[in-house]
PDB file of C-alpha atoms in Angstrom:
ATOM      1  CA  MET S   1     -61.800  -0.822 -32.327  1.00 53.00           C
ATOM      2  CA  THR S   2     -61.361  -0.065 -35.811  1.00 49.00           C
ATOM      3  CA  PRO S   3     -58.679  -0.953 -38.505  1.00 47.00           C
ATOM      4  CA  THR S   4     -57.773   3.105 -38.722  1.00 45.00           C
ATOM      5  CA  ARG S   5     -57.949   3.346 -34.761  1.00 45.00           C
ATOM      6  CA  LEU S   6     -55.668   0.013 -34.519  1.00 39.00           C
ATOM      7  CA  THR S   7     -53.201   1.107 -36.305  1.00 41.00           C
ATOM      8  CA  LEU S   8     -53.175   4.031 -34.896  1.00 38.00           C
ATOM      9  CA  ALA S   9     -52.872   3.015 -31.335  1.00 41.00           C
ATOM     10  CA  LEU S  10     -49.718   0.750 -32.745  1.00 38.00           C
ATOM     11  CA  THR S  11     -47.725   3.767 -33.765  1.00 43.00           C
ATOM     12  CA  ALA S  12     -48.240   5.190 -30.967  1.00 41.00           C
ATOM     13  CA  THR S  13     -47.075   2.501 -28.799  1.00 42.00           C
ATOM     14  CA  THR S  14     -43.937   1.703 -30.764  1.00 43.00           C
ATOM     15  CA  VAL S  15     -42.988   5.581 -31.107  1.00 39.00           C
ATOM     16  CA  MET S  16     -43.513   5.578 -26.630  1.00 44.00           C
ATOM     17  CA  LEU S  17     -41.487   2.344 -27.074  1.00 39.00           C
ATOM     18  CA  ALA S  18     -38.215   3.967 -29.100  1.00 42.00           C
ATOM     19  CA  THR S  19     -38.787   7.118 -27.073  1.00 43.00           C
ATOM     20  CA  ASN S  20     -37.793   4.831 -23.787  1.00 43.00           C
ATOM     21  CA  LEU S  21     -34.863   3.169 -25.114  1.00 39.00           C
ATOM     22  CA  TYR S  22     -33.285   5.654 -26.511  1.00 41.00           C
ATOM     23  CA  ALA S  23     -34.045   7.652 -23.016  1.00 41.00           C
ATOM     24  CA  ALA S  24     -32.946   4.225 -21.479  1.00 41.00           C
ATOM     25  CA  THR S  25     -29.325   4.271 -23.593  1.00 40.00           C
ATOM     26  CA  THR S  26     -28.667   7.956 -22.610  1.00 40.00           C
ATOM     27  CA  ALA S  27     -29.431   8.002 -19.187  1.00 39.00           C
ATOM     28  CA  HIS S  28     -26.600   4.506 -18.928  1.00 41.00           C
ATOM     29  CA  ALA S  29     -23.896   6.568 -21.244  1.00 41.00           C
ATOM     30  CA  ASP S  30     -23.852   9.479 -18.875  1.00 48.00           C
ATOM     31  CA  ASP S  31     -24.612   7.344 -15.688  1.00 45.00           C
ATOM     32  CA  PRO S  32     -21.168   8.488 -13.754  1.00 44.00           C
ATOM     33  CA  SER S  33     -21.060   5.056 -12.241  1.00 43.00           C
ATOM     34  CA  VAL S  34     -19.481   4.303 -15.216  1.00 45.00           C
ATOM     35  CA  PRO S  35     -16.010   4.259 -15.763  1.00 47.00           C
ATOM     36  CA  PRO S  36     -15.235   5.870 -19.163  1.00 48.00           C
ATOM     37  CA  GLY S  37     -14.855   3.606 -22.094  1.00 44.00           C
ATOM     38  CA  THR S  38     -16.808   0.517 -20.570  1.00 45.00           C
ATOM     39  CA  GLU S  39     -20.129   1.798 -21.466  1.00 52.00           C
ATOM     40  CA  ALA S  40     -21.582  -1.491 -22.787  1.00 51.00           C
ATOM     41  CA  THR S  41     -21.063  -1.589 -26.405  1.00 55.00           C
ATOM     42  CA  ALA S  42     -23.421  -4.220 -29.227  1.00 54.00           C
ATOM     43  CA  ALA S  43     -20.101  -4.422 -31.448  1.00 58.00           C
ATOM     44  CA  ALA S  44     -18.750  -7.592 -31.876  1.00 57.00           C
ATOM     45  CA  PRO S  45     -15.318  -8.366 -30.098  1.00 60.00           C
ATOM     46  CA  VAL S  46     -11.948  -8.668 -32.730  1.00 65.00           C
ATOM     47  CA  GLU S  47     -11.658 -11.108 -34.557  1.00 75.00           C
ATOM     48  CA  LEU S  48      -8.019 -12.676 -33.676  1.00 70.00           C
ATOM     49  CA  ASP S  49      -6.319 -14.923 -36.440  1.00 76.00           C
ATOM     50  CA  ALA S  50      -4.355 -17.760 -35.058  1.00 70.00           C
ATOM     51  CA  ASN S  51      -2.105 -17.909 -38.111  1.00 77.00           C
ATOM     52  CA  ASP S  52      -0.704 -14.858 -37.752  1.00 76.00           C
ATOM     53  CA  PRO S  53       2.909 -15.006 -37.933  1.00 72.00           C
ATOM     54  CA  ASP S  54       2.620 -11.710 -35.615  1.00 71.00           C
ATOM     55  CA  LEU S  55       1.022 -13.238 -33.007  1.00 70.00           C
ATOM     56  CA  LYS S  56       4.141 -16.665 -32.930  1.00 74.00           C
ATOM     57  CA  LEU S  57       7.314 -16.742 -31.666  1.00 71.00           C
ATOM     58  CA  PRO S  58      10.216 -16.892 -34.453  1.00 75.00           C
ATOM     59  CA  GLU S  59      12.093 -19.995 -34.893  1.00 77.00           C
ATOM     60  CA  GLY S  60      14.294 -20.764 -32.697  1.00 76.00           C
ATOM     61  CA  ALA S  61      12.785 -18.240 -29.871  1.00 76.00           C
ATOM     62  CA  THR S  62      11.702 -19.530 -26.453  1.00 78.00           C
ATOM     63  CA  LEU S  63       9.818 -17.763 -23.694  1.00 73.00           C
ATOM     64  CA  ALA S  64      11.657 -16.254 -21.136  1.00 77.00           C
ATOM     65  CA  GLU S  65      11.345 -18.229 -17.829  1.00 79.00           C
ATOM     66  CA  PRO S  66       8.179 -17.736 -16.095  1.00 74.00           C
ATOM     67  CA  LYS S  67       8.619 -14.893 -12.822  1.00 68.00           C
ATOM     68  CA  VAL S  68       7.013 -13.473  -9.955  1.00 62.00           C
ATOM     69  CA  LEU S  69       6.396 -10.169  -9.523  1.00 60.00           C
ATOM     70  CA  ASP S  70       7.417  -8.185  -6.120  1.00 63.00           C
ATOM     71  CA  ILE S  71       3.831  -6.183  -5.309  1.00 70.00           C
ATOM     72  CA  LYS S  72       3.919  -4.123  -2.553  1.00 67.00           C
ATOM     73  CA  GLN S  73       0.719  -3.132  -1.112  1.00 70.00           C
ATOM     74  CA  VAL S  74       1.042   0.353   1.134  1.00 70.00           C
ATOM     75  CA  VAL S  75      -1.308   0.922   3.863  1.00 75.00           C
ATOM     76  CA  GLU S  76      -1.892   4.092   5.641  1.00 64.00           C
ATOM     77  CA  ASP S  77      -4.035   5.293   8.547  1.00 61.00           C
ATOM     78  CA  GLN S  78      -6.268   7.992   7.739  1.00 60.00           C
ATOM     79  CA  SER S  79      -4.250  10.576  10.204  1.00 63.00           C
ATOM     80  CA  GLY S  80      -0.527   9.135   8.724  1.00 64.00           C
ATOM     81  CA  ASP S  81       0.934   7.842  11.508  1.00 79.00           C
ATOM     82  CA  GLU S  82       0.941   4.407  10.777  1.00 83.00           C
ATOM     83  CA  ARG S  83       2.393   2.755   7.999  1.00 83.00           C
ATOM     84  CA  ARG S  84       2.324  -0.584   6.970  1.00 88.00           C
ATOM     85  CA  GLU S  85       4.257  -1.581   3.693  1.00 88.00           C
ATOM     86  CA  ASP S  86       3.470  -6.171   1.906  1.00 88.00           C
ATOM     87  CA  THR S  87       5.400  -7.496  -0.485  1.00 87.00           C
ATOM     88  CA  ASN S  88       5.987 -11.279  -1.577  1.00 85.00           C
ATOM     89  CA  ALA S  89       9.025 -10.874   1.095  1.00 86.00           C
ATOM     90  CA  ASP S  90       8.657  -8.178   4.025  1.00 90.00           C
ATOM     91  CA  VAL S  91       6.675  -6.486   6.122  1.00 92.00           C
ATOM     92  CA  LYS S  92       7.827  -3.120   7.059  1.00 93.00           C
ATOM     93  CA  PHE S  93       5.796  -0.836   9.452  1.00 93.00           C
ATOM     94  CA  ALA S  94       6.962   2.557   9.827  1.00 92.00           C
ATOM     95  CA  LEU S  95       5.481   4.302  12.949  1.00 91.00           C
ATOM     96  CA  GLN S  96       5.985   8.235  13.421  1.00 89.00           C
ATOM     97  CA  ALA S  97       8.284   9.250  15.758  1.00 88.00           C
ATOM     98  CA  GLU S  98       5.438  11.406  17.482  1.00 84.00           C
ATOM     99  CA  VAL S  99       3.211   8.581  18.015  1.00 82.00           C
ATOM    100  CA  LEU S 100       5.905   6.797  19.908  1.00 89.00           C
ATOM    101  CA  PHE S 101       7.860   9.707  21.404  1.00 89.00           C
ATOM    102  CA  GLY S 102       7.884  13.115  23.388  1.00 86.00           C
ATOM    103  CA  LYS S 103       9.726  15.922  21.198  1.00 85.00           C
ATOM    104  CA  ASP S 104      13.284  15.515  21.596  1.00 87.00           C
ATOM    105  CA  SER S 105      13.216  12.417  23.483  1.00 91.00           C
ATOM    106  CA  ALA S 106      13.957   8.498  23.373  1.00 93.00           C
ATOM    107  CA  ARG S 107      10.982   7.099  25.678  1.00 92.00           C
ATOM    108  CA  LEU S 108       8.169   5.444  25.033  1.00 91.00           C
ATOM    109  CA  GLY S 109       4.927   5.837  26.849  1.00 85.00           C
ATOM    110  CA  ALA S 110       2.100   3.072  27.419  1.00 86.00           C
ATOM    111  CA  GLN S 111       0.207   3.800  24.058  1.00 85.00           C
ATOM    112  CA  ALA S 112       3.406   3.685  22.117  1.00 90.00           C
ATOM    113  CA  LYS S 113       4.458   0.397  23.679  1.00 92.00           C
ATOM    114  CA  ALA S 114       1.403  -1.232  23.410  1.00 91.00           C
ATOM    115  CA  ARG S 115       1.613  -0.720  19.712  1.00 92.00           C
ATOM    116  CA  ILE S 116       4.613  -2.456  19.330  1.00 95.00           C
ATOM    117  CA  VAL S 117       3.820  -5.166  21.055  1.00 95.00           C
ATOM    118  CA  ALA S 118       0.941  -5.307  18.361  1.00 93.00           C
ATOM    119  CA  ILE S 119       3.687  -5.528  16.132  1.00 95.00           C
ATOM    120  CA  ALA S 120       5.763  -8.108  17.829  1.00 96.00           C
ATOM    121  CA  ALA S 121       2.521 -10.495  18.130  1.00 95.00           C
ATOM    122  CA  GLU S 122       2.798  -9.885  14.187  1.00 93.00           C
ATOM    123  CA  ILE S 123       6.061 -10.962  13.617  1.00 95.00           C
ATOM    124  CA  LYS S 124       5.118 -14.021  16.221  1.00 94.00           C
ATOM    125  CA  THR S 125       2.550 -14.786  13.111  1.00 92.00           C
ATOM    126  CA  GLN S 126       5.237 -15.048  10.304  1.00 92.00           C
ATOM    127  CA  ASN S 127       8.055 -16.839  12.099  1.00 92.00           C
ATOM    128  CA  ALA S 128      10.265 -14.253  11.586  1.00 94.00           C
ATOM    129  CA  THR S 129      14.006 -15.384  13.137  1.00 93.00           C
ATOM    130  CA  THR S 130      14.906 -11.447  11.250  1.00 95.00           C
ATOM    131  CA  ILE S 131      14.331  -8.609  12.447  1.00 96.00           C
ATOM    132  CA  ARG S 132      15.396  -4.876  11.077  1.00 96.00           C
ATOM    133  CA  VAL S 133      14.412  -1.481  13.232  1.00 96.00           C
ATOM    134  CA  PHE S 134      15.750   1.464  11.448  1.00 95.00           C
ATOM    135  CA  GLY S 135      15.373   4.959  13.359  1.00 95.00           C
ATOM    136  CA  PHE S 136      15.217   7.910  11.466  1.00 94.00           C
ATOM    137  CA  THR S 137      14.710  11.855  12.001  1.00 94.00           C
ATOM    138  CA  ASP S 138      14.626  15.000   9.310  1.00 92.00           C
ATOM    139  CA  ASN S 139      16.616  17.607   8.833  1.00 93.00           C
ATOM    140  CA  LEU S 140      15.937  19.901  11.243  1.00 92.00           C
ATOM    141  CA  GLY S 141      19.243  20.322  13.774  1.00 89.00           C
ATOM    142  CA  SER S 142      22.791  18.763  13.787  1.00 92.00           C
ATOM    143  CA  SER S 143      23.274  15.640  11.406  1.00 92.00           C
ATOM    144  CA  ALA S 144      24.839  14.238  14.714  1.00 94.00           C
ATOM    145  CA  HIS S 145      22.736  14.654  16.756  1.00 94.00           C
ATOM    146  CA  GLY S 146      19.639  13.184  14.448  1.00 93.00           C
ATOM    147  CA  ASP S 147      21.830  10.123  14.503  1.00 95.00           C
ATOM    148  CA  VAL S 148      22.750   9.964  17.894  1.00 96.00           C
ATOM    149  CA  LEU S 149      18.609  10.300  18.652  1.00 95.00           C
ATOM    150  CA  SER S 150      17.567   8.064  15.544  1.00 95.00           C
ATOM    151  CA  ARG S 151      19.749   5.629  17.362  1.00 96.00           C
ATOM    152  CA  GLN S 152      18.444   5.793  20.828  1.00 96.00           C
ATOM    153  CA  ARG S 153      14.737   5.493  19.738  1.00 95.00           C
ATOM    154  CA  ALA S 154      15.812   2.677  17.536  1.00 96.00           C
ATOM    155  CA  ASN S 155      17.010   1.206  21.061  1.00 97.00           C
ATOM    156  CA  ALA S 156      14.085   2.124  22.804  1.00 96.00           C
ATOM    157  CA  VAL S 157      11.868   0.104  20.008  1.00 96.00           C
ATOM    158  CA  HIS S 158      14.464  -2.744  19.635  1.00 97.00           C
ATOM    159  CA  GLY S 159      14.040  -3.408  23.838  1.00 96.00           C
ATOM    160  CA  ILE S 160      10.075  -3.596  23.458  1.00 96.00           C
ATOM    161  CA  LEU S 161      10.370  -6.354  20.131  1.00 97.00           C
ATOM    162  CA  GLU S 162      13.069  -8.149  23.066  1.00 96.00           C
ATOM    163  CA  SER S 163      11.442  -8.286  25.913  1.00 95.00           C
ATOM    164  CA  GLU S 164       7.345  -9.746  24.373  1.00 95.00           C
ATOM    165  CA  LEU S 165       9.398 -11.781  21.554  1.00 95.00           C
ATOM    166  CA  ASN S 166      11.448 -13.481  24.473  1.00 93.00           C
ATOM    167  CA  ASP S 167      13.237 -15.427  21.793  1.00 94.00           C
ATOM    168  CA  PRO S 168      17.222 -15.980  21.946  1.00 92.00           C
ATOM    169  CA  GLY S 169      16.968 -17.453  17.829  1.00 93.00           C
ATOM    170  CA  ILE S 170      15.779 -13.786  16.707  1.00 95.00           C
ATOM    171  CA  THR S 171      17.965 -11.246  14.745  1.00 95.00           C
ATOM    172  CA  PHE S 172      18.068  -8.199  15.886  1.00 97.00           C
ATOM    173  CA  GLU S 173      19.705  -5.320  13.297  1.00 96.00           C
ATOM    174  CA  VAL S 174      19.441  -2.057  14.485  1.00 96.00           C
ATOM    175  CA  ARG S 175      20.394   1.192  13.140  1.00 95.00           C
ATOM    176  CA  GLY S 176      20.619   4.907  13.568  1.00 95.00           C
ATOM    177  CA  TYR S 177      20.019   6.753  10.136  1.00 94.00           C
ATOM    178  CA  GLY S 178      19.503   9.948  11.100  1.00 94.00           C
ATOM    179  CA  GLU S 179      18.390  12.587   8.137  1.00 94.00           C
ATOM    180  CA  GLN S 180      19.318   9.720   5.926  1.00 93.00           C
ATOM    181  CA  TYR S 181      16.708   8.263   3.365  1.00 91.00           C
ATOM    182  CA  PRO S 182      13.816  10.558   3.529  1.00 92.00           C
ATOM    183  CA  ILE S 183      10.884   8.566   2.223  1.00 89.00           C
ATOM    184  CA  ALA S 184       8.894  13.207   2.547  1.00 90.00           C
ATOM    185  CA  ASP S 185      10.201  16.840   1.367  1.00 93.00           C
ATOM    186  CA  ASN S 186      11.701  17.643   4.364  1.00 93.00           C
ATOM    187  CA  SER S 187      11.326  21.615   3.460  1.00 93.00           C
ATOM    188  CA  THR S 188       7.362  21.246   4.713  1.00 93.00           C
ATOM    189  CA  GLU S 189       6.470  19.926   8.083  1.00 91.00           C
ATOM    190  CA  ALA S 190       4.033  17.885   7.074  1.00 89.00           C
ATOM    191  CA  GLY S 191       7.010  16.099   4.900  1.00 90.00           C
ATOM    192  CA  ARG S 192       9.458  16.137   8.029  1.00 91.00           C
ATOM    193  CA  LYS S 193       6.307  14.480  10.344  1.00 90.00           C
ATOM    194  CA  LYS S 194       6.527  11.611   8.243  1.00 89.00           C
ATOM    195  CA  ASN S 195      10.437  11.464   8.174  1.00 91.00           C
ATOM    196  CA  ARG S 196      10.696  11.184  11.954  1.00 93.00           C
ATOM    197  CA  ARG S 197       9.641   7.597  12.043  1.00 93.00           C
ATOM    198  CA  VAL S 198      10.426   4.065  13.370  1.00 95.00           C
ATOM    199  CA  GLU S 199      10.733   1.370  10.967  1.00 95.00           C
ATOM    200  CA  ILE S 200      10.619  -2.633  12.006  1.00 96.00           C
ATOM    201  CA  SER S 201      10.738  -5.001   8.979  1.00 95.00           C
ATOM    202  CA  PHE S 202      10.882  -8.322   8.883  1.00 95.00           C
ATOM    203  CA  PRO S 203      10.588 -11.407   6.175  1.00 92.00           C
ATOM    204  CA  ARG S 204       7.707 -12.585   5.165  1.00 86.00           C
ATOM    205  CA  GLY S 205       6.498 -16.542   6.554  1.00 75.00           C
ATOM    206  CA  ASP S 206       4.615 -18.685   5.421  1.00 55.00           C
ATOM    207  CA  ALA S 207       1.618 -18.031   7.591  1.00 48.00           C
TER     208      ALA S 207
END
């Protein structure tokens, strides 16, 4: 190959490589799987001056005592019928009333009992000795009726838990709050459905 042809071949190859590199870079920047602002960059990291006075505590100052933040994790099933909340200290299950009871009823069906038995197993795993069972309703109907119905439903759930756990060392706190403490908007049926619930909560153990 003559020197002229060799030079042209190398030039063409260089142009192709440069084009491919530019195309690859552009494709990466536009890649929807990469969140904006997290694209790779060739820029050097910001340098910090270890002697900068703004990075030092003022004379005589001390750091606050370390504190563990109470992180809450909330898991709700796709239908929204059941929700579990976990914090550093407690576990709470919120079961919608429609899953447990018929309309305006405090009688538990077989499927509802099975779900409560599963929660009892979790209580055993956590070695909990204090259990709260709280009933709630929406704001339809009279407040007095909601108070009574929510307490009756809490009592029904408590009865299954007490029978399943069968431990005289466990203390139960059972209350019916009626329409108090809504967790959703009572102006919509979807919100009212969330508010009609029974909550079972207990301290987290070392398990």
